CSV table of C-alpha atoms and ligand atoms in Angstrom, one decimal:
chain,number,residue,atom,x,y,z
A,467,UNK,CA,-101.6,69.6,-115.6
A,468,UNK,CA,-98.2,69.6,-117.3
A,469,UNK,CA,-95.6,72.3,-117.4
A,470,UNK,CA,-93.0,72.9,-120.1
A,471,UNK,CA,-90.3,75.5,-120.7
A,472,UNK,CA,-88.5,76.9,-123.7
A,473,UNK,CA,-85.6,79.4,-123.7
A,474,UNK,CA,-85.3,82.2,-126.1
A,475,UNK,CA,-82.2,84.5,-126.2
A,476,UNK,CA,-81.9,88.0,-127.4
A,477,UNK,CA,-79.6,91.0,-127.0
A,478,UNK,CA,-80.7,94.6,-126.4
A,479,UNK,CA,-79.4,97.9,-125.3
A,480,UNK,CA,-80.9,100.3,-122.8
A,481,UNK,CA,-80.2,103.3,-120.6
A,482,UNK,CA,-81.9,104.2,-117.3
A,483,UNK,CA,-82.7,107.8,-117.4
A,484,UNK,CA,-85.6,110.2,-116.6
A,485,UNK,CA,-85.3,113.0,-119.2
A,486,UNK,CA,-86.7,115.6,-116.8
A,487,UNK,CA,-84.1,114.9,-114.2
A,488,UNK,CA,-80.6,116.5,-114.1
A,489,UNK,CA,-77.6,114.5,-115.1
A,490,UNK,CA,-76.5,114.5,-111.5
A,491,UNK,CA,-79.8,113.0,-110.2
A,492,UNK,CA,-79.9,110.4,-113.0
A,493,UNK,CA,-76.4,109.3,-112.0
A,494,UNK,CA,-77.3,109.3,-108.3
A,495,UNK,CA,-80.4,107.1,-108.8
A,496,UNK,CA,-79.3,104.8,-111.7
A,497,UNK,CA,-75.5,104.8,-111.3
A,498,UNK,CA,-73.6,103.3,-114.3
A,499,UNK,CA,-76.9,102.4,-116.0
A,500,UNK,CA,-77.6,106.1,-116.6
A,501,UNK,CA,-75.0,106.4,-119.4
A,502,UNK,CA,-76.9,108.3,-122.1
A,503,UNK,CA,-75.3,106.3,-124.9
A,504,UNK,CA,-76.6,103.1,-123.4
A,505,UNK,CA,-75.1,99.7,-122.7
A,506,UNK,CA,-76.3,96.2,-123.6
A,507,UNK,CA,-77.1,92.7,-122.3
A,508,UNK,CA,-77.4,89.2,-123.7
A,509,UNK,CA,-80.8,88.3,-122.2
A,510,UNK,CA,-82.0,84.8,-121.6
A,511,UNK,CA,-85.8,84.4,-121.4
A,512,UNK,CA,-87.3,81.2,-120.0
A,513,UNK,CA,-90.9,80.7,-121.0
A,514,UNK,CA,-92.9,78.2,-118.9
A,515,UNK,CA,-96.4,77.2,-120.0
A,516,UNK,CA,-98.9,74.8,-118.6
A,517,UNK,CA,-101.6,72.7,-120.1
A,518,UNK,CA,-103.3,69.4,-120.4
A,519,UNK,CA,-101.7,66.4,-122.3
A,520,UNK,CA,-103.2,65.7,-125.7
A,521,UNK,CA,-103.5,61.9,-125.6
A,522,UNK,CA,-103.4,61.6,-129.4
A,523,UNK,CA,-100.2,63.6,-129.9
A,524,UNK,CA,-98.6,62.9,-126.5
A,525,UNK,CA,-97.7,66.6,-126.1
A,526,UNK,CA,-99.3,69.7,-124.5
A,527,UNK,CA,-98.2,72.1,-127.1
A,528,UNK,CA,-95.4,72.0,-129.7
A,529,UNK,CA,-92.4,73.8,-128.3
A,530,UNK,CA,-91.6,74.9,-131.8
A,531,UNK,CA,-94.9,76.9,-131.8
A,532,UNK,CA,-93.7,78.6,-128.5
A,533,UNK,CA,-90.4,79.4,-130.1
A,534,UNK,CA,-92.0,80.8,-133.1
A,535,UNK,CA,-94.5,83.0,-131.2
A,536,UNK,CA,-92.2,84.3,-128.5
A,537,UNK,CA,-89.2,84.3,-130.8
A,538,UNK,CA,-91.2,86.4,-133.2
A,539,UNK,CA,-92.2,88.9,-130.6
A,540,UNK,CA,-88.7,89.2,-129.3
A,541,UNK,CA,-87.0,89.4,-132.7
A,542,UNK,CA,-89.4,92.0,-134.0
A,543,UNK,CA,-89.5,94.2,-130.9
A,544,UNK,CA,-86.4,93.7,-128.8
A,545,UNK,CA,-83.5,91.8,-130.4
A,546,UNK,CA,-80.6,94.1,-131.5
A,547,UNK,CA,-82.5,97.3,-130.5
A,548,UNK,CA,-81.7,100.3,-128.3
A,549,UNK,CA,-85.0,99.9,-126.3
A,550,UNK,CA,-85.3,103.5,-125.1
A,551,UNK,CA,-85.1,104.8,-128.6
A,552,UNK,CA,-86.6,102.1,-130.8
A,553,UNK,CA,-89.5,100.6,-128.8
A,554,UNK,CA,-92.7,102.5,-128.3
A,555,UNK,CA,-93.4,101.2,-124.8
A,556,UNK,CA,-89.8,101.7,-123.5
A,557,UNK,CA,-89.6,105.2,-124.8
A,558,UNK,CA,-91.8,106.1,-121.8
A,559,UNK,CA,-91.1,103.2,-119.5
A,560,UNK,CA,-87.5,102.6,-118.3
A,561,UNK,CA,-86.5,99.1,-119.6
A,562,UNK,CA,-85.4,97.5,-116.3
A,563,UNK,CA,-85.4,93.7,-116.2
A,564,UNK,CA,-88.5,93.7,-114.0
A,565,UNK,CA,-90.4,96.1,-116.4
A,566,UNK,CA,-89.3,94.1,-119.5
A,567,UNK,CA,-90.6,90.9,-118.0
A,568,UNK,CA,-93.9,92.5,-117.2
A,569,UNK,CA,-94.2,93.8,-120.7
A,570,UNK,CA,-93.4,90.4,-122.2
A,571,UNK,CA,-96.0,88.7,-120.1
A,572,UNK,CA,-98.7,91.0,-121.4
A,573,UNK,CA,-97.5,90.5,-125.0
A,574,UNK,CA,-97.2,86.7,-124.8
A,575,UNK,CA,-100.0,85.5,-122.6
A,576,UNK,CA,-103.0,86.4,-124.8
A,577,UNK,CA,-101.4,84.8,-127.9
A,578,UNK,CA,-100.7,81.3,-126.6
A,579,UNK,CA,-102.9,78.5,-127.9
A,580,UNK,CA,-103.6,75.1,-126.2
A,581,UNK,CA,-101.6,76.2,-123.1
A,582,UNK,CA,-101.4,79.0,-120.5
A,583,UNK,CA,-98.4,81.1,-119.6
A,584,UNK,CA,-97.2,80.0,-116.2
A,585,UNK,CA,-93.9,81.8,-115.6
A,586,UNK,CA,-91.5,84.1,-117.4
A,587,UNK,CA,-87.9,84.3,-116.1
A,588,UNK,CA,-85.7,87.0,-117.7
A,589,UNK,CA,-82.0,86.8,-117.0
A,590,UNK,CA,-80.1,90.0,-117.6
A,591,UNK,CA,-76.8,88.3,-116.7
A,592,UNK,CA,-75.8,85.3,-114.5
A,593,UNK,CA,-76.3,87.4,-111.3
A,594,UNK,CA,-79.7,89.0,-112.0
A,595,UNK,CA,-83.1,87.8,-113.1
A,596,UNK,CA,-86.7,89.0,-112.9
A,597,UNK,CA,-89.6,86.6,-112.7
A,598,UNK,CA,-93.3,87.0,-113.4
A,599,UNK,CA,-95.8,84.4,-112.6
A,600,UNK,CA,-99.6,84.3,-112.6
A,601,UNK,CA,-99.9,86.6,-109.7
A,602,UNK,CA,-99.5,90.4,-110.3
A,603,UNK,CA,-96.2,91.0,-108.6
A,604,UNK,CA,-92.8,90.6,-110.1
A,605,UNK,CA,-89.8,89.0,-108.3
A,606,UNK,CA,-86.3,90.1,-108.7
A,607,UNK,CA,-83.3,87.9,-107.8
A,608,UNK,CA,-79.8,89.2,-107.3
A,609,UNK,CA,-76.9,86.7,-106.8
A,610,UNK,CA,-73.8,87.3,-104.6
A,611,UNK,CA,-70.8,85.2,-103.8
A,612,UNK,CA,-68.8,84.6,-100.6
A,613,UNK,CA,-66.4,81.9,-99.4
A,614,UNK,CA,-66.5,80.6,-95.9
A,615,UNK,CA,-65.4,77.7,-93.7
A,616,UNK,CA,-67.6,75.9,-91.4
A,617,UNK,CA,-67.9,72.8,-89.2
A,618,UNK,CA,-71.2,70.9,-89.0
A,619,UNK,CA,-71.6,70.0,-85.4
A,620,UNK,CA,-74.7,70.2,-83.2
A,621,UNK,CA,-74.4,70.9,-79.5
A,622,UNK,CA,-77.7,68.9,-79.1
A,623,UNK,CA,-76.1,65.7,-80.3
A,624,UNK,CA,-73.2,63.6,-78.9
A,625,UNK,CA,-69.8,63.6,-80.6
A,626,UNK,CA,-70.5,60.1,-82.0
A,627,UNK,CA,-74.0,61.1,-83.3
A,628,UNK,CA,-72.4,64.2,-84.9
A,629,UNK,CA,-69.8,62.1,-86.6
A,630,UNK,CA,-72.4,59.6,-87.9
A,631,UNK,CA,-74.7,62.3,-89.2
A,632,UNK,CA,-72.2,64.7,-90.7
A,633,UNK,CA,-69.2,62.4,-91.6
A,634,UNK,CA,-66.3,64.4,-92.9
A,635,UNK,CA,-68.2,67.7,-92.6
A,636,UNK,CA,-67.8,67.1,-88.8
A,637,UNK,CA,-64.0,67.5,-89.2
A,638,UNK,CA,-62.9,69.5,-86.0
A,639,UNK,CA,-60.8,71.9,-88.2
A,640,UNK,CA,-63.7,72.6,-90.6
A,641,UNK,CA,-63.9,72.8,-94.4
A,642,UNK,CA,-65.0,75.4,-96.8
A,643,UNK,CA,-67.4,76.3,-99.7
A,644,UNK,CA,-67.9,78.8,-102.5
A,645,UNK,CA,-71.4,80.0,-101.5
A,646,UNK,CA,-73.7,81.8,-103.8
A,647,UNK,CA,-76.4,83.8,-102.1
A,648,UNK,CA,-79.6,84.7,-103.9
A,649,UNK,CA,-81.7,87.6,-102.5
A,650,UNK,CA,-85.2,87.7,-103.8
A,651,UNK,CA,-87.4,90.8,-103.5
A,652,UNK,CA,-91.0,91.1,-104.7
A,653,UNK,CA,-93.2,94.0,-105.7
A,654,UNK,CA,-94.6,96.2,-108.4
A,655,UNK,CA,-92.0,98.1,-110.4
A,656,UNK,CA,-92.0,101.8,-109.4
A,657,UNK,CA,-94.0,103.9,-111.9
A,658,UNK,CA,-91.2,106.4,-112.4
A,659,UNK,CA,-88.0,104.3,-112.1
A,660,UNK,CA,-89.3,101.0,-113.3
A,661,UNK,CA,-87.5,99.3,-110.4
A,662,UNK,CA,-88.7,97.0,-107.6
A,663,UNK,CA,-85.6,97.8,-105.6
A,664,UNK,CA,-82.6,100.1,-106.0
A,665,UNK,CA,-79.9,97.6,-106.9
A,666,UNK,CA,-77.1,99.9,-105.7
A,667,UNK,CA,-78.7,100.1,-102.3
A,668,UNK,CA,-79.5,96.4,-102.2
A,669,UNK,CA,-75.8,95.6,-103.0
A,670,UNK,CA,-74.6,97.9,-100.3
A,671,UNK,CA,-77.0,96.4,-97.7
A,672,UNK,CA,-76.0,92.8,-98.6
A,673,UNK,CA,-72.4,93.7,-98.6
A,674,UNK,CA,-72.5,95.4,-95.2
A,675,UNK,CA,-74.9,93.1,-93.4
A,676,UNK,CA,-73.8,89.7,-94.8
A,677,UNK,CA,-70.8,89.5,-97.1
A,678,UNK,CA,-68.4,91.6,-94.9
A,679,UNK,CA,-69.2,89.3,-91.9
A,680,UNK,CA,-69.1,85.9,-93.7
A,681,UNK,CA,-66.7,86.2,-96.6
A,682,UNK,CA,-63.4,84.5,-96.0
A,683,UNK,CA,-64.4,83.7,-92.4
A,684,UNK,CA,-64.9,80.6,-90.4
A,685,UNK,CA,-68.6,80.7,-89.6
A,686,UNK,CA,-68.2,78.8,-86.3
A,687,UNK,CA,-65.2,80.7,-85.0
A,688,UNK,CA,-65.2,84.2,-86.6
A,689,UNK,CA,-68.9,85.2,-86.4
A,690,UNK,CA,-71.3,85.8,-83.6
A,691,UNK,CA,-74.4,84.9,-85.8
A,692,UNK,CA,-73.7,81.2,-85.4
A,693,UNK,CA,-73.0,81.2,-81.7
A,694,UNK,CA,-74.8,78.0,-80.5
A,695,UNK,CA,-76.0,77.3,-84.0
A,696,UNK,CA,-74.9,74.5,-86.4
A,697,UNK,CA,-74.0,76.4,-89.6
A,698,UNK,CA,-75.8,74.0,-92.0
A,699,UNK,CA,-77.0,75.7,-95.2
A,700,UNK,CA,-80.6,75.5,-93.9
A,701,UNK,CA,-79.6,77.4,-90.8
A,702,UNK,CA,-77.5,79.8,-92.8
A,703,UNK,CA,-80.4,80.6,-95.2
A,704,UNK,CA,-82.6,81.4,-92.1
A,705,UNK,CA,-79.9,83.4,-90.4
A,706,UNK,CA,-79.2,85.5,-93.5
A,707,UNK,CA,-83.0,86.1,-94.0
A,708,UNK,CA,-83.3,87.3,-90.4
A,709,UNK,CA,-80.2,89.5,-90.9
A,710,UNK,CA,-81.5,91.2,-94.0
A,711,UNK,CA,-85.3,91.3,-93.3
A,712,UNK,CA,-85.1,94.5,-91.1
A,713,UNK,CA,-83.2,96.3,-93.9
A,714,UNK,CA,-85.1,95.2,-97.0
A,715,UNK,CA,-88.8,96.0,-96.8
A,716,UNK,CA,-89.9,93.8,-99.8
A,717,UNK,CA,-87.6,90.8,-99.1
A,718,UNK,CA,-89.3,87.7,-100.4
A,719,UNK,CA,-86.9,84.8,-99.8
A,720,UNK,CA,-83.3,83.7,-99.6
A,721,UNK,CA,-81.7,81.1,-101.8
A,722,UNK,CA,-78.3,79.6,-100.8
A,723,UNK,CA,-76.1,77.5,-103.1
A,724,UNK,CA,-73.7,75.6,-100.9
A,725,UNK,CA,-72.2,74.0,-103.9
A,726,UNK,CA,-73.4,73.8,-107.5
A,727,UNK,CA,-75.3,70.6,-106.5
A,728,UNK,CA,-76.9,71.7,-103.2
A,729,UNK,CA,-79.5,74.6,-103.0
A,730,UNK,CA,-81.5,75.8,-100.0
A,731,UNK,CA,-84.3,78.3,-99.8
A,732,UNK,CA,-86.0,80.1,-96.9
A,733,UNK,CA,-89.2,82.2,-97.2
A,734,UNK,CA,-89.2,83.6,-93.7
A,735,UNK,CA,-91.6,81.1,-92.1
A,736,UNK,CA,-90.1,78.4,-90.0
A,737,UNK,CA,-91.6,75.0,-89.3
A,738,UNK,CA,-89.7,73.3,-86.5
A,739,UNK,CA,-89.6,69.5,-86.7
A,740,UNK,CA,-88.8,67.5,-83.6
B,983,ZN,ZN1,-78.4,97.2,-118.0
B,984,ZN,ZN1,-69.9,72.1,-95.7
């Protein structure tokens, strides 16, 4: 089985509102997104399909065909539109990122030829995307930033072993990174609000539980969370998962970018190697 991906971009406007609700309640639930006149995004849609290699042509499916099919749907139905007003489905379903990705899955999957839809990832902006795979539930990823210092040093190893293993990262005074934290939640979009999670609430939880404790801090010296722990990104991903899990009922996984080159992920299940 081979997997291939094609990106299709489009712009669309939307507004998050329940017409039956008061202005006050819409504002309370949807925040800035409730503006009745709408706001817009430049969406990026990644379409991943899978299929078997055709040994005559050397391809699974022509990516131009995917571009034409998906681009056609997107251009006809979404691009340049105010979705709440101009799209039949989104007149009655709030066009959140997670609802749009579910709609696109149902629109695209039955029309593909010579391949199967494997994953759709819809980026609303660089800090938010929704993802739909072959399973029913949708995943939503929200990205946050913090800067911290740390020193990689394990109490379980000798000073010499630490220096050999961690090199300059073992510098007794520490060093720092621009961390990007991705919080993934998973579920079915709410039938009324179209949301898997209240983003305002999620932002507040992550800010209070994680960012306020770690941002512009020395993880070894200024926090209690890493007492006796070596603040590698692997350990950080696990610590952050454990900090957030009691507060986010549908938490799926934690992604941590230590730099643009190093990415770590923790799904809440630890396997200890010795
Ligand atoms: Zn929006
Ligand atoms: Zn480091």
